[in-house]
PDB file of C-alpha atoms in Angstrom:
ATOM      1  CA  LEU A 284       4.531  10.738  -2.852  1.00 39.00           C
ATOM      2  CA  ARG A 285       5.424  10.939   0.809  1.00 38.00           C
ATOM      3  CA  ARG A 286       5.641   7.678   2.672  1.00 39.00           C
ATOM      4  CA  SER A 287       4.078   8.004   6.096  1.00 41.00           C
ATOM      5  CA  ASN A 288       1.904   5.662   8.107  1.00 43.00           C
ATOM      6  CA  ASP A 289      -1.236   7.635   7.143  1.00 52.00           C
ATOM      7  CA  GLY A 290      -0.254   7.728   3.500  1.00 83.00           C
ATOM      8  CA  ARG A 291       1.052   4.186   3.192  1.00 81.00           C
ATOM      9  CA  GLU A 292      -2.289   2.975   1.786  1.00 82.00           C
ATOM     10  CA  VAL A 293      -2.330   5.657  -0.891  1.00 87.00           C
ATOM     11  CA  PHE A 294       1.368   5.119  -1.562  1.00 89.00           C
ATOM     12  CA  CYS A 295       0.940   1.352  -2.089  1.00 90.00           C
ATOM     13  CA  GLN A 296      -2.235   1.783  -4.129  1.00 93.00           C
ATOM     14  CA  THR A 297      -0.614   4.394  -6.364  1.00 93.00           C
ATOM     15  CA  LEU A 298       2.530   2.365  -7.036  1.00 93.00           C
ATOM     16  CA  THR A 299       0.613  -0.834  -7.717  1.00 95.00           C
ATOM     17  CA  THR A 300      -1.953   0.887  -9.927  1.00 96.00           C
ATOM     18  CA  THR A 301       0.862   2.425 -11.937  1.00 96.00           C
ATOM     19  CA  LEU A 302       2.307  -1.058 -12.447  1.00 96.00           C
ATOM     20  CA  LEU A 303      -1.101  -2.503 -13.344  1.00 97.00           C
ATOM     21  CA  VAL A 304      -1.757   0.025 -16.130  1.00 97.00           C
ATOM     22  CA  GLY A 305       1.877   0.340 -17.221  1.00 94.00           C
ATOM     23  CA  GLY A 306       2.573   4.010 -16.982  1.00 85.00           C
ATOM     24  CA  THR A 307       1.234   7.093 -15.365  1.00 90.00           C
ATOM     25  CA  TYR A 308      -1.197   6.803 -12.488  1.00 93.00           C
ATOM     26  CA  PRO A 309      -4.656   7.243 -14.073  1.00 94.00           C
ATOM     27  CA  LYS A 310      -7.297   9.746 -13.084  1.00 94.00           C
ATOM     28  CA  TRP A 311      -9.635   8.282 -10.456  1.00 93.00           C
ATOM     29  CA  GLY A 312     -12.741   6.624 -11.809  1.00 95.00           C
ATOM     30  CA  THR A 313     -11.446   6.181 -15.363  1.00 96.00           C
ATOM     31  CA  ARG A 314     -11.619   2.972 -17.341  1.00 97.00           C
ATOM     32  CA  ASN A 315      -8.216   1.417 -17.989  1.00 97.00           C
ATOM     33  CA  ALA A 316      -6.785  -1.607 -19.743  1.00 97.00           C
ATOM     34  CA  LEU A 317      -4.419  -3.784 -17.756  1.00 97.00           C
ATOM     35  CA  THR A 318      -0.898  -4.565 -18.897  1.00 97.00           C
ATOM     36  CA  ASP A 319      -0.030  -8.208 -19.505  1.00 96.00           C
ATOM     37  CA  GLN A 320       1.627  -8.212 -16.074  1.00 97.00           C
ATOM     38  CA  GLY A 321      -1.509  -6.619 -14.586  1.00 97.00           C
ATOM     39  CA  VAL A 322      -3.555  -9.502 -15.983  1.00 98.00           C
ATOM     40  CA  VAL A 323      -1.085 -12.013 -14.480  1.00 97.00           C
ATOM     41  CA  PHE A 324      -1.319 -10.238 -11.115  1.00 98.00           C
ATOM     42  CA  PHE A 325      -5.129 -10.125 -11.023  1.00 98.00           C
ATOM     43  CA  LYS A 326      -5.572 -13.675 -12.312  1.00 98.00           C
ATOM     44  CA  ALA A 327      -3.251 -14.895  -9.558  1.00 98.00           C
ATOM     45  CA  LEU A 328      -5.136 -12.761  -7.019  1.00 98.00           C
ATOM     46  CA  ASP A 329      -8.447 -14.181  -8.300  1.00 98.00           C
ATOM     47  CA  GLU A 330      -7.093 -17.723  -7.925  1.00 98.00           C
ATOM     48  CA  LEU A 331      -5.901 -16.918  -4.400  1.00 98.00           C
ATOM     49  CA  SER A 332      -9.182 -15.210  -3.531  1.00 98.00           C
ATOM     50  CA  PHE A 333     -11.794 -17.460  -5.105  1.00 98.00           C
ATOM     51  CA  GLY A 334     -10.000 -20.537  -6.412  1.00 97.00           C
ATOM     52  CA  SER A 335     -10.339 -19.767 -10.112  1.00 94.00           C
ATOM     53  CA  ALA A 336      -8.961 -17.426 -12.719  1.00 91.00           C
ATOM     54  CA  ASP A 337     -11.243 -18.442 -15.574  1.00 92.00           C
ATOM     55  CA  TRP A 338     -12.427 -15.063 -16.812  1.00 96.00           C
ATOM     56  CA  THR A 339     -15.399 -15.056 -19.171  1.00 91.00           C
ATOM     57  CA  SER A 340     -14.535 -11.591 -20.522  1.00 94.00           C
ATOM     58  CA  THR A 341     -11.695  -9.097 -20.477  1.00 95.00           C
ATOM     59  CA  PRO A 342     -12.221  -6.779 -17.530  1.00 97.00           C
ATOM     60  CA  VAL A 343     -11.968  -3.030 -17.431  1.00 97.00           C
ATOM     61  CA  PHE A 344      -9.871  -1.846 -14.502  1.00 98.00           C
ATOM     62  CA  ILE A 345     -10.994   1.206 -12.525  1.00 98.00           C
ATOM     63  CA  ASP A 346      -8.971   2.736  -9.722  1.00 96.00           C
ATOM     64  CA  GLU A 347     -11.377   4.443  -7.292  1.00 95.00           C
ATOM     65  CA  ILE A 348     -14.603   3.759  -9.182  1.00 95.00           C
ATOM     66  CA  THR A 349     -17.495   5.888  -7.953  1.00 94.00           C
ATOM     67  CA  MET A 350     -20.854   4.270  -7.414  1.00 95.00           C
ATOM     68  CA  PRO A 351     -23.146   7.286  -6.912  1.00 94.00           C
ATOM     69  CA  LYS A 352     -25.383   7.601  -3.884  1.00 94.00           C
ATOM     70  CA  ARG A 353     -29.020   6.709  -4.501  1.00 93.00           C
ATOM     71  CA  HIS A 354     -30.454   9.429  -2.255  1.00 93.00           C
ATOM     72  CA  ASP A 355     -29.250  12.444  -0.276  1.00 93.00           C
ATOM     73  CA  ASP A 356     -28.880  10.542   3.009  1.00 93.00           C
ATOM     74  CA  GLU A 357     -26.463   7.989   1.560  1.00 92.00           C
ATOM     75  CA  LEU A 358     -22.748   8.038   0.838  1.00 88.00           C
ATOM     76  CA  SER A 359     -21.397   7.142  -2.566  1.00 90.00           C
ATOM     77  CA  ALA A 360     -19.063   4.140  -2.709  1.00 92.00           C
ATOM     78  CA  SER A 361     -15.498   4.148  -4.056  1.00 92.00           C
ATOM     79  CA  PRO A 362     -13.647   0.843  -3.714  1.00 94.00           C
ATOM     80  CA  ASP A 363      -9.910   1.148  -4.284  1.00 95.00           C
ATOM     81  CA  TRP A 364      -9.786  -1.180  -7.292  1.00 97.00           C
ATOM     82  CA  THR A 365     -12.644  -2.565  -9.332  1.00 98.00           C
ATOM     83  CA  LEU A 366     -12.569  -4.967 -12.244  1.00 98.00           C
ATOM     84  CA  VAL A 367     -15.715  -4.724 -14.344  1.00 98.00           C
ATOM     85  CA  PHE A 368     -16.534  -7.853 -16.318  1.00 97.00           C
ATOM     86  CA  GLU A 369     -19.619  -8.476 -18.468  1.00 96.00           C
ATOM     87  CA  ASP A 370     -21.024 -10.806 -15.799  1.00 96.00           C
ATOM     88  CA  ARG A 371     -19.126  -9.850 -12.646  1.00 97.00           C
ATOM     89  CA  ILE A 372     -17.943  -6.943 -10.514  1.00 98.00           C
ATOM     90  CA  TRP A 373     -14.822  -7.597  -8.459  1.00 98.00           C
ATOM     91  CA  MET A 374     -13.917  -4.976  -5.867  1.00 98.00           C
ATOM     92  CA  ILE A 375     -10.605  -4.997  -4.045  1.00 98.00           C
ATOM     93  CA  GLU A 376     -10.366  -2.814  -0.941  1.00 95.00           C
ATOM     94  CA  LEU A 377      -6.855  -2.077   0.306  1.00 93.00           C
ATOM     95  CA  LYS A 378      -5.927  -1.351   3.911  1.00 91.00           C
ATOM     96  CA  THR A 379      -2.488  -0.984   5.404  1.00 84.00           C
ATOM     97  CA  GLU A 380      -3.540   0.504   8.742  1.00 74.00           C
ATOM     98  CA  ARG A 381      -5.995  -0.964  11.269  1.00 71.00           C
ATOM     99  CA  SER A 382      -7.340   2.508  11.974  1.00 66.00           C
ATOM    100  CA  SER A 383      -8.619   2.910   8.414  1.00 72.00           C
ATOM    101  CA  HIS A 384     -10.983  -0.091   8.688  1.00 71.00           C
ATOM    102  CA  ARG A 385     -14.626   1.038   8.738  1.00 78.00           C
ATOM    103  CA  ALA A 386     -17.174  -1.559   9.891  1.00 74.00           C
ATOM    104  CA  ASN A 387     -19.884  -0.594   7.387  1.00 88.00           C
ATOM    105  CA  GLN A 388     -17.621  -0.003   4.382  1.00 93.00           C
ATOM    106  CA  LEU A 389     -17.724  -3.469   2.801  1.00 95.00           C
ATOM    107  CA  PRO A 390     -21.461  -4.080   3.367  1.00 95.00           C
ATOM    108  CA  HIS A 391     -22.083  -0.686   1.757  1.00 94.00           C
ATOM    109  CA  TYR A 392     -19.898  -1.598  -1.236  1.00 96.00           C
ATOM    110  CA  LEU A 393     -21.764  -4.873  -1.691  1.00 97.00           C
ATOM    111  CA  ASP A 394     -25.124  -3.121  -1.488  1.00 96.00           C
ATOM    112  CA  MET A 395     -24.135  -0.381  -3.914  1.00 96.00           C
ATOM    113  CA  ALA A 396     -22.596  -2.775  -6.431  1.00 97.00           C
ATOM    114  CA  THR A 397     -25.746  -4.924  -6.360  1.00 96.00           C
ATOM    115  CA  HIS A 398     -27.805  -1.798  -7.076  1.00 96.00           C
ATOM    116  CA  HIS A 399     -25.561  -0.323  -9.790  1.00 96.00           C
ATOM    117  CA  TYR A 400     -24.698  -3.628 -11.495  1.00 96.00           C
ATOM    118  CA  PRO A 401     -27.871  -5.744 -11.293  1.00 96.00           C
ATOM    119  CA  GLY A 402     -27.624  -9.318 -12.477  1.00 96.00           C
ATOM    120  CA  ARG A 403     -23.870  -9.538 -12.092  1.00 97.00           C
ATOM    121  CA  ALA A 404     -21.921 -11.602  -9.578  1.00 97.00           C
ATOM    122  CA  ILE A 405     -20.368  -9.376  -6.918  1.00 98.00           C
ATOM    123  CA  ASP A 406     -17.021 -10.268  -5.360  1.00 98.00           C
ATOM    124  CA  VAL A 407     -14.944  -8.479  -2.734  1.00 98.00           C
ATOM    125  CA  THR A 408     -11.336  -9.107  -1.808  1.00 98.00           C
ATOM    126  CA  TYR A 409     -10.369  -7.290   1.389  1.00 96.00           C
ATOM    127  CA  LEU A 410      -6.594  -6.901   1.368  1.00 95.00           C
ATOM    128  CA  THR A 411      -5.123  -5.799   4.709  1.00 92.00           C
ATOM    129  CA  GLY A 412      -2.318  -6.245   7.166  1.00 86.00           C
ATOM    130  CA  PRO A 413      -2.975  -8.669  10.015  1.00 86.00           C
ATOM    131  CA  LEU A 414      -6.547  -7.849  10.996  1.00 83.00           C
ATOM    132  CA  ALA A 415      -9.372  -9.890  12.487  1.00 82.00           C
ATOM    133  CA  LYS A 416     -12.772  -8.482  11.538  1.00 83.00           C
ATOM    134  CA  PRO A 417     -16.027 -10.293  10.816  1.00 86.00           C
ATOM    135  CA  ALA A 418     -16.978 -10.914   7.212  1.00 92.00           C
ATOM    136  CA  PRO A 419     -19.866  -8.898   5.809  1.00 93.00           C
ATOM    137  CA  ARG A 420     -23.225 -10.616   5.367  1.00 94.00           C
ATOM    138  CA  LEU A 421     -23.496 -11.893   1.799  1.00 96.00           C
ATOM    139  CA  GLN A 422     -26.463 -12.277  -0.501  1.00 95.00           C
ATOM    140  CA  GLN A 423     -26.847 -14.852  -3.242  1.00 95.00           C
ATOM    141  CA  GLY A 424     -24.318 -14.208  -6.013  1.00 96.00           C
ATOM    142  CA  GLN A 425     -21.824 -12.481  -3.707  1.00 98.00           C
ATOM    143  CA  ARG A 426     -18.451 -13.724  -2.481  1.00 98.00           C
ATOM    144  CA  TYR A 427     -15.979 -12.296   0.001  1.00 97.00           C
ATOM    145  CA  VAL A 428     -12.440 -13.131   1.029  1.00 97.00           C
ATOM    146  CA  HIS A 429     -10.020 -11.476   3.413  1.00 96.00           C
ATOM    147  CA  LEU A 430      -6.337 -11.724   2.483  1.00 96.00           C
ATOM    148  CA  THR A 431      -3.253 -10.159   3.971  1.00 94.00           C
ATOM    149  CA  TRP A 432      -0.520  -8.313   2.129  1.00 92.00           C
ATOM    150  CA  GLU A 433       1.794 -11.152   3.147  1.00 93.00           C
ATOM    151  CA  ASP A 434      -0.467 -13.539   1.197  1.00 94.00           C
ATOM    152  CA  THR A 435      -0.211 -11.398  -1.920  1.00 94.00           C
ATOM    153  CA  LEU A 436       3.409 -10.212  -1.957  1.00 94.00           C
ATOM    154  CA  PRO A 437       4.491 -13.276  -4.006  1.00 96.00           C
ATOM    155  CA  LEU A 438       2.033 -12.195  -6.724  1.00 97.00           C
ATOM    156  CA  TYR A 439       4.123  -9.082  -7.372  1.00 95.00           C
ATOM    157  CA  GLN A 440       7.130 -11.294  -8.056  1.00 94.00           C
ATOM    158  CA  LEU A 441       5.016 -13.551 -10.275  1.00 97.00           C
ATOM    159  CA  ALA A 442       3.768 -10.632 -12.364  1.00 97.00           C
ATOM    160  CA  TRP A 443       6.810  -8.339 -12.473  1.00 96.00           C
ATOM    161  CA  GLY A 444       9.735 -10.505 -11.371  1.00 93.00           C
ATOM    162  CA  ALA A 445      11.078 -11.056 -14.888  1.00 93.00           C
ATOM    163  CA  THR A 446      10.591  -7.509 -16.153  1.00 92.00           C
ATOM    164  CA  ASP A 447      13.458  -5.662 -17.811  1.00 92.00           C
ATOM    165  CA  ASP A 448      11.909  -2.335 -16.827  1.00 92.00           C
ATOM    166  CA  PRO A 449      14.089  -0.878 -14.043  1.00 93.00           C
ATOM    167  CA  ARG A 450      11.285   1.424 -12.890  1.00 92.00           C
ATOM    168  CA  ALA A 451       8.860  -1.492 -12.472  1.00 93.00           C
ATOM    169  CA  ARG A 452      11.513  -3.486 -10.597  1.00 92.00           C
ATOM    170  CA  ARG A 453      12.134  -0.511  -8.295  1.00 93.00           C
ATOM    171  CA  TYR A 454       8.381  -0.106  -7.652  1.00 91.00           C
ATOM    172  CA  VAL A 455       8.102  -3.782  -6.688  1.00 92.00           C
ATOM    173  CA  ASP A 456      11.094  -3.478  -4.360  1.00 92.00           C
ATOM    174  CA  VAL A 457       9.646  -0.365  -2.705  1.00 92.00           C
ATOM    175  CA  LEU A 458       6.232  -2.049  -2.329  1.00 90.00           C
ATOM    176  CA  ARG A 459       7.807  -5.158  -0.800  1.00 89.00           C
ATOM    177  CA  ASP A 460       9.647  -2.917   1.671  1.00 90.00           C
ATOM    178  CA  ALA A 461       6.521  -0.894   2.509  1.00 88.00           C
ATOM    179  CA  LEU A 462       4.285  -3.938   2.947  1.00 85.00           C
ATOM    180  CA  GLY A 463       6.676  -6.571   4.254  1.00 75.00           C
TER     181      GLY A 463
END
């Protein structure tokens, strides 16, 4: 992958996803199991985001899930990361550049997830660089939090800091450099 300002989001998402699933970057929209370190990372991110990491089921991890459009005049929705639980959908949208923020993106994700996953709690973590944008309007059963990469960089160390895998250590170092 090339590292440029435009591609930094994709670069960071690809490296982290590879760490989360423990190998080759998966095909978009496929269901994946998390590594033990991936579980540590997401539980710590859940605690940071919503104050709890008490999961009621083992989630399926999907990089670039596609929630299909409901009619021809609508866009589909593809959050960067989604964890699908039996009772909850947790979407994590990643931004490294201010210019990639789209005002209607998160409200659209919330709306589409409510439609495609009725009866489940819907959570969104918006992970960006320093950025001040208003929170989306939430409905009952929805939660939202905005975190910065600076907030989450320690989670990489928590999850992969003790690994013996030199490739994983290198990925974490490169991510820290790209996001720090």
